[in-house]
mmCIF file of C-alpha atoms in Angstrom:
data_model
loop_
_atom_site.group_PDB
_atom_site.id
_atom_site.type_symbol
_atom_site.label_atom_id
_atom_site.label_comp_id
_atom_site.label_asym_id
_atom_site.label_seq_id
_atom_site.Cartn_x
_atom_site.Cartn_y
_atom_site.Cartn_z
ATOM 1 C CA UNK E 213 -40.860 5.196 41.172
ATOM 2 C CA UNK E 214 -41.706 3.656 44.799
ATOM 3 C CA UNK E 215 -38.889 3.760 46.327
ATOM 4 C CA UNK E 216 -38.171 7.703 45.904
ATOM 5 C CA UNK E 217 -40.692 10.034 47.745
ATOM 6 C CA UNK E 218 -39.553 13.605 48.219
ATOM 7 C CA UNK E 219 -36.264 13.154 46.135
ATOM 8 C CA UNK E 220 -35.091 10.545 49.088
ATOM 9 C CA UNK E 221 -34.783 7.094 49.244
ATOM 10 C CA UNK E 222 -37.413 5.146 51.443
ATOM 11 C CA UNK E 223 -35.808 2.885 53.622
ATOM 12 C CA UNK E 224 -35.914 -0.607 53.455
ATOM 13 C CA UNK E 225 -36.632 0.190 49.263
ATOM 14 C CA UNK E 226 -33.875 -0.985 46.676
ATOM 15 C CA UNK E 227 -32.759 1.741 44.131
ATOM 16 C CA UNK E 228 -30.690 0.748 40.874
ATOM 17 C CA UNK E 229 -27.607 2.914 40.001
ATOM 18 C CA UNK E 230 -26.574 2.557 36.392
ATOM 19 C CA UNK E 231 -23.484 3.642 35.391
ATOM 20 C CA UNK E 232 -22.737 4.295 31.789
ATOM 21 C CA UNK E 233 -19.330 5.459 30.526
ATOM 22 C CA UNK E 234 -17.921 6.104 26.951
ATOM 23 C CA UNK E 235 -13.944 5.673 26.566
ATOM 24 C CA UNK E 236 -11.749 7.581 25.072
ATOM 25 C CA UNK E 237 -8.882 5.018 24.063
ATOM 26 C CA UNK E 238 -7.966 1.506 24.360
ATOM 27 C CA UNK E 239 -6.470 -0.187 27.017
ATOM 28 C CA UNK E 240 -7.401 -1.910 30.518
ATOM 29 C CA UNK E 241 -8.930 0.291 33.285
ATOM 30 C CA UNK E 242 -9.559 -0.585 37.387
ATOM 31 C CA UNK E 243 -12.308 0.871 38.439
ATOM 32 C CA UNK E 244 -14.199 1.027 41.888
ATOM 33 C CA UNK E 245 -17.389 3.118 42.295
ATOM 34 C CA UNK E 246 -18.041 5.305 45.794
ATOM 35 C CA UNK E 247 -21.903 6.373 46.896
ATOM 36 C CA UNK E 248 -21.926 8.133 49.373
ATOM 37 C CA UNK E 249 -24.515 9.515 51.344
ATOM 38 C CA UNK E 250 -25.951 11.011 55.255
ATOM 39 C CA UNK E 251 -24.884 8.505 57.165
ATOM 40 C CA UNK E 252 -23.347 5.646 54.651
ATOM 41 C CA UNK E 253 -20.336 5.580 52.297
ATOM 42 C CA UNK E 254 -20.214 2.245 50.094
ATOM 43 C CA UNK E 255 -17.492 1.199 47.995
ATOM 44 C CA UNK E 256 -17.573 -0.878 45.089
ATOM 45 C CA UNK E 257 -15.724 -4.077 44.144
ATOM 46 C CA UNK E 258 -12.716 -3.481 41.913
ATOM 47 C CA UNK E 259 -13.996 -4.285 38.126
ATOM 48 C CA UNK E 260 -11.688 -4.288 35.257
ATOM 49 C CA UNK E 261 -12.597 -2.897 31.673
ATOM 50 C CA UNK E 262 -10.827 -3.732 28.402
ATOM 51 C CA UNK E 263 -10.917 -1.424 25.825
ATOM 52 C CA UNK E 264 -10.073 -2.719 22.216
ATOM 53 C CA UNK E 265 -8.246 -0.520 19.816
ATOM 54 C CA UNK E 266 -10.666 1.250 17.411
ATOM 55 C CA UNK E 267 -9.189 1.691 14.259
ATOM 56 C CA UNK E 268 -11.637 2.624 11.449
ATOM 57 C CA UNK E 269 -9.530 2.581 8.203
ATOM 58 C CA UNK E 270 -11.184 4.068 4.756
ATOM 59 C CA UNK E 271 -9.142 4.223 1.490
ATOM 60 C CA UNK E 272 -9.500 5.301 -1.896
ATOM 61 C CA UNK E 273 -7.593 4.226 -5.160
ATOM 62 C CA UNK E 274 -6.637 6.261 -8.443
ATOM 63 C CA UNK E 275 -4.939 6.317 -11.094
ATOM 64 C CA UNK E 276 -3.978 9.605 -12.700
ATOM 65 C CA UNK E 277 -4.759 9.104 -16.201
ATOM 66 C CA UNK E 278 -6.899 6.446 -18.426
ATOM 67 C CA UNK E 279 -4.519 5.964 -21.421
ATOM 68 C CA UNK E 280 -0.618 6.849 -21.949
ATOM 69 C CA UNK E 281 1.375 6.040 -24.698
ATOM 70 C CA UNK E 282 4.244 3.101 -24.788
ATOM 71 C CA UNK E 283 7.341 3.888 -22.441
ATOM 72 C CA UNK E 284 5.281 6.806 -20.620
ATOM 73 C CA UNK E 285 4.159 7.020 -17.106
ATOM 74 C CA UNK E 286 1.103 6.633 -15.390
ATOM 75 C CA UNK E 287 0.755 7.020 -11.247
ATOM 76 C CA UNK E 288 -1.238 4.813 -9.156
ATOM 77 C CA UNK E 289 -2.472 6.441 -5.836
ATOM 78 C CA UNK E 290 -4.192 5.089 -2.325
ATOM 79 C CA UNK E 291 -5.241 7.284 0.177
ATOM 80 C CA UNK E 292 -5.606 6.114 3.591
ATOM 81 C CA UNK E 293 -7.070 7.114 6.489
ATOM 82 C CA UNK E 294 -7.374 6.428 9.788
ATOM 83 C CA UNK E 295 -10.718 7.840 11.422
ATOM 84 C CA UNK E 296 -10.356 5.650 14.546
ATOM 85 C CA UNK E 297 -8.637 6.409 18.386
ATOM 86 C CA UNK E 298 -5.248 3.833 18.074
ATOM 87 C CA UNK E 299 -2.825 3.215 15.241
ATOM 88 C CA UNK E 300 -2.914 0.461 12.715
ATOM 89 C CA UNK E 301 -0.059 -1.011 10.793
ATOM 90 C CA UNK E 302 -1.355 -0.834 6.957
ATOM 91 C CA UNK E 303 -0.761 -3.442 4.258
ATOM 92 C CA UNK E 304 -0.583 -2.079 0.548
ATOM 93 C CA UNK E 305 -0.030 -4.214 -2.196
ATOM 94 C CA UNK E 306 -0.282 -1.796 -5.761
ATOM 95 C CA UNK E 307 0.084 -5.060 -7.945
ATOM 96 C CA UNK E 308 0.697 -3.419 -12.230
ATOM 97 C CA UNK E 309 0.050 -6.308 -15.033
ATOM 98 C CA UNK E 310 2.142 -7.043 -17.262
ATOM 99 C CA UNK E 311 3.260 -4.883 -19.681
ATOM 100 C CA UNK E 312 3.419 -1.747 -16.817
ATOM 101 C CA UNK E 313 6.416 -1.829 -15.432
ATOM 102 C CA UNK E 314 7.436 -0.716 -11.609
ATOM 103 C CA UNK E 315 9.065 2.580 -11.799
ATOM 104 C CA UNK E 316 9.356 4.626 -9.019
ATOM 105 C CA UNK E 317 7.472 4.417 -5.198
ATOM 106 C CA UNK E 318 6.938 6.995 -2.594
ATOM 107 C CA UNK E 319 7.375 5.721 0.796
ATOM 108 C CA UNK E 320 10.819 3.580 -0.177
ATOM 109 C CA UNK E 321 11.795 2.768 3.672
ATOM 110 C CA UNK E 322 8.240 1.260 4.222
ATOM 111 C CA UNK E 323 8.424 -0.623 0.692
ATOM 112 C CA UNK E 324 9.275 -4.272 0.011
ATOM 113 C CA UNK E 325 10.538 -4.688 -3.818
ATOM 114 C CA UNK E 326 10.281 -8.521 -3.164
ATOM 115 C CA UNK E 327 6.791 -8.683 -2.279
ATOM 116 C CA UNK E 328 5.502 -5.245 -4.275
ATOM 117 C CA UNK E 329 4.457 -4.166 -0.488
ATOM 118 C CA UNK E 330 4.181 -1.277 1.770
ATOM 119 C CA UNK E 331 3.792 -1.672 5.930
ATOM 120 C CA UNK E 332 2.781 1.323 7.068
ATOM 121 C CA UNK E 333 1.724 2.609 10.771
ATOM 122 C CA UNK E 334 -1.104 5.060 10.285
ATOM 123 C CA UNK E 335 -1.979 6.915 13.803
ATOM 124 C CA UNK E 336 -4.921 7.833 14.542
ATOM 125 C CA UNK E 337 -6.980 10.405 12.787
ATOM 126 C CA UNK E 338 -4.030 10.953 10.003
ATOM 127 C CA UNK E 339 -4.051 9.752 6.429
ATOM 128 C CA UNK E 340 -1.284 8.647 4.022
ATOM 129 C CA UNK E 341 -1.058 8.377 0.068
ATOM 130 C CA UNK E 342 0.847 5.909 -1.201
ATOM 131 C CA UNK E 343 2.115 6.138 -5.200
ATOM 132 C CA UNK E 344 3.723 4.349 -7.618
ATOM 133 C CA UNK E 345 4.765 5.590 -10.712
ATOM 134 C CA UNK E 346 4.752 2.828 -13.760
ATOM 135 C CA UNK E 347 5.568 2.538 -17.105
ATOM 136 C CA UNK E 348 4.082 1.151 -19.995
ATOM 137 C CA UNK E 349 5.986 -1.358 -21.625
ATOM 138 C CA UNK E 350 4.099 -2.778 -24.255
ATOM 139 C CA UNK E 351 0.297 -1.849 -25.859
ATOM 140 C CA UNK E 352 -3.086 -2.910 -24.695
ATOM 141 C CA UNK E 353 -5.909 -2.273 -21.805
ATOM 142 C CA UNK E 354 -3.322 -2.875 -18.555
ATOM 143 C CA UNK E 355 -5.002 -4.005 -14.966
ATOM 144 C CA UNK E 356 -3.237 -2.400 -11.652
ATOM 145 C CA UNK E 357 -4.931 -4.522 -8.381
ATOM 146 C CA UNK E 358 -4.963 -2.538 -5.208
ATOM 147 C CA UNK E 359 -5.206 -4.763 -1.874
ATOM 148 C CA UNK E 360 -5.606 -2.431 0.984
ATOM 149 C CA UNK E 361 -5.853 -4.430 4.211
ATOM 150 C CA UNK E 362 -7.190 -7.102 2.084
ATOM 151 C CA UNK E 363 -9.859 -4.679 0.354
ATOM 152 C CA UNK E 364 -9.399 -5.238 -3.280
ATOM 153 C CA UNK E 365 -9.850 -3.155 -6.226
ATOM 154 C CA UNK E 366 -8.793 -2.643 -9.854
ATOM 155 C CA UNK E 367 -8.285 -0.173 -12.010
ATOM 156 C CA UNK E 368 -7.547 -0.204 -15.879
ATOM 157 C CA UNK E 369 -5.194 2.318 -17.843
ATOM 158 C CA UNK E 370 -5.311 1.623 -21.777
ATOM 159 C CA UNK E 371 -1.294 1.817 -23.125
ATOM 160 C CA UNK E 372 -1.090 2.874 -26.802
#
């Protein structure tokens, strides 16, 4: 480069200082830059930064068993987790067909009966499972819909 000879600046030469940093949460940071030198010290202008929450939120959903037998049990599972820096709140809906009925949930203070609904904060880096235990109430190949943050998916347990 020109403008460097000898590992100093010529005068009267512009030089480019490029700043790159890599945060560590969210939120809005004030920052002013110094450079300082052998006979100069320059301040920067005062530049604001917002940081967005990163939440990156993987699940997986199970059931424990393919086929049970009228009136017995069969436990739906989702496994959450969040790999990101902030906390999310969580939306689970573990929606059985008919003919498996709502029997038990884990989780009861963050569960809506009404809507069939969990609201759950997940901090960062931790995980959560979520379960619901069901019975089946009358024969036949029985859908149970998973909505995870609006992330679908069904599974099937056969009642017999």
């Amino acid at each position: 480069e020109k403008w460097i000879k000898n590992n100093k600046i010529i005068p009267n030469e512009k030089a480019i200082l490029n700043v790159y940093i890599t945060p560590n949460k969210a939120g809005t940071f004030k920052n002013t830059a110094t450079l300082t030198g052998d006979s100069f010290n320059k301040k920067s202008s005062l530049t604001s930064l917002k940081v967005n929450p990163a939440v990156e939120v993987k699940n997986s959903n199970k059931i424990n068993t393919k086929k049970i037998r009228k009136n017995k049990y069969v436990t739906a599972y989702t496994t959450i987790k969040n790999y990101g820096t902030s906390s999310k709140n969580i939306k689970v809906r573990i929606s059985p067909s008919k003919g498996l009925k709502t029997y038990n949930v884990n989780y009861k203070t963050k569960y809506s009966k009404k809507t069939n609904k969990w609201i759950v904060k997940l901090p960062a880096k931790k995980s959560v499972t979520l379960k619901m235990k069901l019975k089946g109430t009358s024969k036949g190949t029985k859908k149970v819909a998973f909505n995870v943050n609006g992330k679908k998916q069904n599974k099937y347990v056969k009642v017999v």
